Amino acid sequence: MSEHDTHSETLGEPTRRDFLYLTTGMAGVVGAVSVAWPFIDQMRPDASTLALASIEVNVGAIEPGMSLTVKWRGKPVFIRNRTPEEVAAAASVPLSELKDPIARNANLPADAPATGADRSGGEGKENWIVMIGSCTHLGCIPLGQSGEYNGWFCPCHGSVYDTAGRIRKGPAPENLAIPNFAFKSDTVIQIG
């Protein structure tokens, strides 16, 4: 037996030294986790943030031509009950005229076209539009029922959106995003 061999290496049985190495290593791991846990735990979202993951909005009082802005995940969300004229105006626009031909609707496949119907609340709810109210250029909040297409207009840099929230003119690269949402009833929309 050389002077560097341990008892366990020569006989194959654990020694007291092996046990001490193992327990010291385990104590170090437990200590490191107990020190790190408060830092890891503080990175989790708090209860108020988790509560905003999904909201329900009663839209029963919103008549055609009226809008409502709610806050969801720290961003404004535009909810509009469009008039039949606004729905028809959105439906009549050929996709070839659009700056961004993608729907940007989280409820549809990523490559869905930006038709008036694919930007709306869905079949039977074409008059409803729900969009994150943040300009896709620099995040400003556009003004509703403004601009050349009577949709939304961002006065900061001149982005113009139509009645379906599709970018038509200006520096914004994409249509206003549509979050996940669903009608829980005829008068309640769940966002998120």
PDB file of C-alpha atoms in Angstrom:
ATOM      1  CA  MET A   1       0.000   0.000   0.000  1.00  0.00           C
ATOM      2  CA  SER A   2       1.478   3.387  -1.053  1.00  0.00           C
ATOM      3  CA  GLU A   3       1.259   6.448   1.124  1.00  0.00           C
ATOM      4  CA  HIS A   4      -1.390   8.058  -1.185  1.00  0.00           C
ATOM      5  CA  ASP A   5      -3.802   5.116  -1.190  1.00  0.00           C
ATOM      6  CA  THR A   6      -6.747   5.282   1.148  1.00  0.00           C
ATOM      7  CA  HIS A   7      -8.190   2.325   2.911  1.00  0.00           C
ATOM      8  CA  SER A   8     -11.252   2.336   0.633  1.00  0.00           C
ATOM      9  CA  GLU A   9      -9.138   2.280  -2.533  1.00  0.00           C
ATOM     10  CA  THR A  10      -7.284  -0.792  -1.442  1.00  0.00           C
ATOM     11  CA  LEU A  11     -10.060  -2.725   0.229  1.00  0.00           C
ATOM     12  CA  GLY A  12     -13.123  -1.322  -1.568  1.00  0.00           C
ATOM     13  CA  GLU A  13     -14.848  -0.421   1.701  1.00  0.00           C
ATOM     14  CA  PRO A  14     -15.755   3.139   2.795  1.00  0.00           C
ATOM     15  CA  THR A  15     -13.718   4.710   5.544  1.00  0.00           C
ATOM     16  CA  ARG A  16     -14.494   7.380   8.085  1.00  0.00           C
ATOM     17  CA  ARG A  17     -12.662   9.869   5.844  1.00  0.00           C
ATOM     18  CA  ASP A  18     -14.952   8.981   2.902  1.00  0.00           C
ATOM     19  CA  PHE A  19     -17.978   9.526   5.132  1.00  0.00           C
ATOM     20  CA  LEU A  20     -16.661  12.923   6.277  1.00  0.00           C
ATOM     21  CA  TYR A  21     -16.023  14.023   2.662  1.00  0.00           C
ATOM     22  CA  LEU A  22     -19.560  13.023   1.704  1.00  0.00           C
ATOM     23  CA  THR A  23     -21.258  14.723   4.648  1.00  0.00           C
ATOM     24  CA  THR A  24     -19.153  17.886   4.277  1.00  0.00           C
ATOM     25  CA  GLY A  25     -20.063  18.095   0.596  1.00  0.00           C
ATOM     26  CA  MET A  26     -23.765  17.611   1.351  1.00  0.00           C
ATOM     27  CA  ALA A  27     -23.645  20.279   4.067  1.00  0.00           C
ATOM     28  CA  GLY A  28     -22.030  22.653   1.564  1.00  0.00           C
ATOM     29  CA  VAL A  29     -24.766  22.023  -0.998  1.00  0.00           C
ATOM     30  CA  VAL A  30     -27.526  22.545   1.589  1.00  0.00           C
ATOM     31  CA  GLY A  31     -25.816  25.732   2.784  1.00  0.00           C
ATOM     32  CA  ALA A  32     -25.450  27.100  -0.762  1.00  0.00           C
ATOM     33  CA  VAL A  33     -29.110  26.393  -1.562  1.00  0.00           C
ATOM     34  CA  SER A  34     -30.298  27.975   1.691  1.00  0.00           C
ATOM     35  CA  VAL A  35     -28.244  31.108   0.973  1.00  0.00           C
ATOM     36  CA  ALA A  36     -29.337  31.310  -2.695  1.00  0.00           C
ATOM     37  CA  TRP A  37     -33.045  30.580  -2.163  1.00  0.00           C
ATOM     38  CA  PRO A  38     -34.050  34.083  -0.955  1.00  0.00           C
ATOM     39  CA  PHE A  39     -32.448  35.587  -4.070  1.00  0.00           C
ATOM     40  CA  ILE A  40     -34.176  33.080  -6.360  1.00  0.00           C
ATOM     41  CA  ASP A  41     -37.511  33.451  -4.571  1.00  0.00           C
ATOM     42  CA  GLN A  42     -37.537  37.234  -4.881  1.00  0.00           C
ATOM     43  CA  MET A  43     -37.416  36.929  -8.697  1.00  0.00           C
ATOM     44  CA  ARG A  44     -40.815  35.231  -8.849  1.00  0.00           C
ATOM     45  CA  PRO A  45     -43.736  37.484  -9.755  1.00  0.00           C
ATOM     46  CA  ASP A  46     -45.770  38.704  -6.812  1.00  0.00           C
ATOM     47  CA  ALA A  47     -49.445  37.919  -6.290  1.00  0.00           C
ATOM     48  CA  SER A  48     -50.639  41.166  -7.890  1.00  0.00           C
ATOM     49  CA  THR A  49     -48.745  40.368 -11.081  1.00  0.00           C
ATOM     50  CA  LEU A  50     -50.093  36.839 -11.211  1.00  0.00           C
ATOM     51  CA  ALA A  51     -53.606  38.202 -10.723  1.00  0.00           C
ATOM     52  CA  LEU A  52     -53.179  40.297 -13.867  1.00  0.00           C
ATOM     53  CA  ALA A  53     -52.232  37.269 -15.970  1.00  0.00           C
ATOM     54  CA  SER A  54     -55.889  37.027 -16.926  1.00  0.00           C
ATOM     55  CA  ILE A  55     -58.649  39.601 -16.560  1.00  0.00           C
ATOM     56  CA  GLU A  56     -62.352  39.599 -17.314  1.00  0.00           C
ATOM     57  CA  VAL A  57     -63.963  42.716 -18.743  1.00  0.00           C
ATOM     58  CA  ASN A  58     -67.692  43.354 -18.868  1.00  0.00           C
ATOM     59  CA  VAL A  59     -68.430  44.957 -22.236  1.00  0.00           C
ATOM     60  CA  GLY A  60     -72.228  44.871 -21.989  1.00  0.00           C
ATOM     61  CA  ALA A  61     -72.529  48.666 -21.875  1.00  0.00           C
ATOM     62  CA  ILE A  62     -70.299  49.314 -24.897  1.00  0.00           C
ATOM     63  CA  GLU A  63     -72.539  50.226 -27.832  1.00  0.00           C
ATOM     64  CA  PRO A  64     -71.379  50.118 -31.488  1.00  0.00           C
ATOM     65  CA  GLY A  65     -68.953  52.988 -32.045  1.00  0.00           C
ATOM     66  CA  MET A  66     -67.770  53.005 -28.420  1.00  0.00           C
ATOM     67  CA  SER A  67     -64.390  51.974 -27.008  1.00  0.00           C
ATOM     68  CA  LEU A  68     -62.967  50.991 -23.661  1.00  0.00           C
ATOM     69  CA  THR A  69     -59.336  50.942 -22.550  1.00  0.00           C
ATOM     70  CA  VAL A  70     -58.301  48.537 -19.793  1.00  0.00           C
ATOM     71  CA  LYS A  71     -54.926  47.772 -18.254  1.00  0.00           C
ATOM     72  CA  TRP A  72     -53.554  44.249 -18.660  1.00  0.00           C
ATOM     73  CA  ARG A  73     -49.997  43.217 -17.757  1.00  0.00           C
ATOM     74  CA  GLY A  74     -49.065  46.862 -17.433  1.00  0.00           C
ATOM     75  CA  LYS A  75     -50.183  47.778 -20.956  1.00  0.00           C
ATOM     76  CA  PRO A  76     -53.315  49.436 -22.277  1.00  0.00           C
ATOM     77  CA  VAL A  77     -55.726  47.190 -24.175  1.00  0.00           C
ATOM     78  CA  PHE A  78     -58.196  48.781 -26.569  1.00  0.00           C
ATOM     79  CA  ILE A  79     -61.608  47.118 -26.752  1.00  0.00           C
ATOM     80  CA  ARG A  80     -63.877  48.513 -29.429  1.00  0.00           C
ATOM     81  CA  ASN A  81     -67.364  47.623 -30.549  1.00  0.00           C
ATOM     82  CA  ARG A  82     -67.038  48.686 -34.170  1.00  0.00           C
ATOM     83  CA  THR A  83     -69.893  50.031 -36.227  1.00  0.00           C
ATOM     84  CA  PRO A  84     -71.067  48.085 -39.289  1.00  0.00           C
ATOM     85  CA  GLU A  85     -69.359  50.743 -41.423  1.00  0.00           C
ATOM     86  CA  GLU A  86     -66.031  50.201 -39.635  1.00  0.00           C
ATOM     87  CA  VAL A  87     -66.304  46.427 -40.057  1.00  0.00           C
ATOM     88  CA  ALA A  88     -67.109  46.868 -43.771  1.00  0.00           C
ATOM     89  CA  ALA A  89     -64.205  49.306 -44.222  1.00  0.00           C
ATOM     90  CA  ALA A  90     -61.784  46.785 -42.671  1.00  0.00           C
ATOM     91  CA  ALA A  91     -63.140  43.906 -44.743  1.00  0.00           C
ATOM     92  CA  SER A  92     -62.851  45.819 -48.027  1.00  0.00           C
ATOM     93  CA  VAL A  93     -59.082  46.417 -47.820  1.00  0.00           C
ATOM     94  CA  PRO A  94     -57.056  44.095 -50.089  1.00  0.00           C
ATOM     95  CA  LEU A  95     -54.111  42.442 -48.320  1.00  0.00           C
ATOM     96  CA  SER A  96     -51.802  43.800 -51.030  1.00  0.00           C
ATOM     97  CA  GLU A  97     -52.437  47.342 -49.692  1.00  0.00           C
ATOM     98  CA  LEU A  98     -51.296  46.487 -46.191  1.00  0.00           C
ATOM     99  CA  LYS A  99     -47.856  47.361 -44.888  1.00  0.00           C
ATOM    100  CA  ASP A 100     -48.023  44.288 -42.587  1.00  0.00           C
ATOM    101  CA  PRO A 101     -50.094  41.448 -44.091  1.00  0.00           C
ATOM    102  CA  ILE A 102     -49.861  39.265 -40.924  1.00  0.00           C
ATOM    103  CA  ALA A 103     -52.799  39.265 -38.464  1.00  0.00           C
ATOM    104  CA  ARG A 104     -50.608  39.445 -35.302  1.00  0.00           C
ATOM    105  CA  ASN A 105     -53.490  37.732 -33.500  1.00  0.00           C
ATOM    106  CA  ALA A 106     -52.391  35.469 -30.620  1.00  0.00           C
ATOM    107  CA  ASN A 107     -55.628  33.500 -31.054  1.00  0.00           C
ATOM    108  CA  LEU A 108     -54.676  32.390 -34.579  1.00  0.00           C
ATOM    109  CA  PRO A 109     -51.668  30.715 -36.237  1.00  0.00           C
ATOM    110  CA  ALA A 110     -48.624  33.001 -36.515  1.00  0.00           C
ATOM    111  CA  ASP A 111     -48.950  33.239 -40.310  1.00  0.00           C
ATOM    112  CA  ALA A 112     -52.677  34.101 -40.402  1.00  0.00           C
ATOM    113  CA  PRO A 113     -53.418  36.925 -42.870  1.00  0.00           C
ATOM    114  CA  ALA A 114     -54.459  40.366 -41.611  1.00  0.00           C
ATOM    115  CA  THR A 115     -57.977  40.194 -43.019  1.00  0.00           C
ATOM    116  CA  GLY A 116     -60.654  42.193 -41.264  1.00  0.00           C
ATOM    117  CA  ALA A 117     -62.137  38.952 -39.914  1.00  0.00           C
ATOM    118  CA  ASP A 118     -58.800  37.622 -38.606  1.00  0.00           C
ATOM    119  CA  ARG A 119     -58.258  40.873 -36.717  1.00  0.00           C
ATOM    120  CA  SER A 120     -61.708  40.756 -35.094  1.00  0.00           C
ATOM    121  CA  GLY A 121     -63.374  38.888 -32.236  1.00  0.00           C
ATOM    122  CA  GLY A 122     -64.107  35.921 -34.468  1.00  0.00           C
ATOM    123  CA  GLU A 123     -67.134  34.486 -36.193  1.00  0.00           C
ATOM    124  CA  GLY A 124     -70.282  36.208 -35.025  1.00  0.00           C
ATOM    125  CA  LYS A 125     -68.215  38.802 -33.164  1.00  0.00           C
ATOM    126  CA  GLU A 126     -66.663  40.624 -36.150  1.00  0.00           C
ATOM    127  CA  ASN A 127     -67.700  43.958 -34.663  1.00  0.00           C
ATOM    128  CA  TRP A 128     -65.395  43.477 -31.664  1.00  0.00           C
ATOM    129  CA  ILE A 129     -61.700  44.232 -31.755  1.00  0.00           C
ATOM    130  CA  VAL A 130     -59.318  43.753 -28.806  1.00  0.00           C
ATOM    131  CA  MET A 131     -55.750  45.040 -29.237  1.00  0.00           C
ATOM    132  CA  ILE A 132     -52.744  45.959 -27.154  1.00  0.00           C
ATOM    133  CA  GLY A 133     -52.759  49.752 -27.354  1.00  0.00           C
ATOM    134  CA  SER A 134     -49.060  50.241 -27.857  1.00  0.00           C
ATOM    135  CA  CYS A 135     -47.675  51.552 -31.141  1.00  0.00           C
ATOM    136  CA  THR A 136     -45.364  49.006 -32.721  1.00  0.00           C
ATOM    137  CA  HIS A 137     -42.867  51.736 -33.589  1.00  0.00           C
ATOM    138  CA  LEU A 138     -41.723  53.006 -30.184  1.00  0.00           C
ATOM    139  CA  GLY A 139     -44.496  51.947 -27.806  1.00  0.00           C
ATOM    140  CA  CYS A 140     -46.498  55.186 -27.690  1.00  0.00           C
ATOM    141  CA  ILE A 141     -50.255  55.001 -27.087  1.00  0.00           C
ATOM    142  CA  PRO A 142     -52.214  55.819 -30.258  1.00  0.00           C
ATOM    143  CA  LEU A 143     -55.332  57.968 -30.219  1.00  0.00           C
ATOM    144  CA  GLY A 144     -58.543  56.159 -31.116  1.00  0.00           C
ATOM    145  CA  GLN A 145     -60.900  57.028 -33.971  1.00  0.00           C
ATOM    146  CA  SER A 146     -58.292  59.313 -35.448  1.00  0.00           C
ATOM    147  CA  GLY A 147     -56.171  59.541 -38.524  1.00  0.00           C
ATOM    148  CA  GLU A 148     -56.808  59.087 -42.197  1.00  0.00           C
ATOM    149  CA  TYR A 149     -58.525  55.681 -41.801  1.00  0.00           C
ATOM    150  CA  ASN A 150     -60.617  56.613 -38.743  1.00  0.00           C
ATOM    151  CA  GLY A 151     -58.795  53.950 -36.717  1.00  0.00           C
ATOM    152  CA  TRP A 152     -55.867  54.837 -34.474  1.00  0.00           C
ATOM    153  CA  PHE A 153     -53.237  57.502 -34.921  1.00  0.00           C
ATOM    154  CA  CYS A 154     -49.942  57.805 -33.068  1.00  0.00           C
ATOM    155  CA  PRO A 155     -49.157  61.534 -32.951  1.00  0.00           C
ATOM    156  CA  CYS A 156     -45.595  60.982 -31.740  1.00  0.00           C
ATOM    157  CA  HIS A 157     -44.230  59.777 -35.099  1.00  0.00           C
ATOM    158  CA  GLY A 158     -47.261  59.675 -37.381  1.00  0.00           C
ATOM    159  CA  SER A 159     -48.179  55.982 -37.527  1.00  0.00           C
ATOM    160  CA  VAL A 160     -51.710  55.516 -38.870  1.00  0.00           C
ATOM    161  CA  TYR A 161     -53.782  52.370 -38.188  1.00  0.00           C
ATOM    162  CA  ASP A 162     -57.127  51.486 -39.769  1.00  0.00           C
ATOM    163  CA  THR A 163     -60.367  50.328 -38.113  1.00  0.00           C
ATOM    164  CA  ALA A 164     -58.871  46.830 -37.705  1.00  0.00           C
ATOM    165  CA  GLY A 165     -55.683  48.140 -36.058  1.00  0.00           C
ATOM    166  CA  ARG A 166     -53.539  47.415 -39.120  1.00  0.00           C
ATOM    167  CA  ILE A 167     -50.635  49.744 -39.857  1.00  0.00           C
ATOM    168  CA  ARG A 168     -51.334  51.693 -43.041  1.00  0.00           C
ATOM    169  CA  LYS A 169     -48.859  54.598 -42.962  1.00  0.00           C
ATOM    170  CA  GLY A 170     -45.943  55.797 -40.898  1.00  0.00           C
ATOM    171  CA  PRO A 171     -42.872  54.223 -39.308  1.00  0.00           C
ATOM    172  CA  ALA A 172     -44.597  51.449 -37.307  1.00  0.00           C
ATOM    173  CA  PRO A 173     -43.490  48.081 -38.733  1.00  0.00           C
ATOM    174  CA  GLU A 174     -46.387  45.880 -37.539  1.00  0.00           C
ATOM    175  CA  ASN A 175     -50.107  45.856 -36.861  1.00  0.00           C
ATOM    176  CA  LEU A 176     -51.264  46.433 -33.291  1.00  0.00           C
ATOM    177  CA  ALA A 177     -50.971  43.087 -31.481  1.00  0.00           C
ATOM    178  CA  ILE A 178     -54.062  41.145 -30.477  1.00  0.00           C
ATOM    179  CA  PRO A 179     -53.662  39.279 -27.167  1.00  0.00           C
ATOM    180  CA  ASN A 180     -55.213  35.939 -26.283  1.00  0.00           C
ATOM    181  CA  PHE A 181     -58.844  36.637 -25.491  1.00  0.00           C
ATOM    182  CA  ALA A 182     -62.163  34.869 -25.524  1.00  0.00           C
ATOM    183  CA  PHE A 183     -65.790  35.710 -24.969  1.00  0.00           C
ATOM    184  CA  LYS A 184     -66.895  34.069 -21.713  1.00  0.00           C
ATOM    185  CA  SER A 185     -70.442  35.213 -22.494  1.00  0.00           C
ATOM    186  CA  ASP A 186     -72.077  37.770 -24.786  1.00  0.00           C
ATOM    187  CA  THR A 187     -71.015  40.548 -22.413  1.00  0.00           C
ATOM    188  CA  VAL A 188     -67.751  39.334 -20.798  1.00  0.00           C
ATOM    189  CA  ILE A 189     -64.348  39.108 -22.471  1.00  0.00           C
ATOM    190  CA  GLN A 190     -61.464  37.264 -20.809  1.00  0.00           C
ATOM    191  CA  ILE A 191     -58.041  38.598 -21.770  1.00  0.00           C
ATOM    192  CA  GLY A 192     -55.038  36.380 -21.135  1.00  0.00           C
TER     193      GLY A 192
END
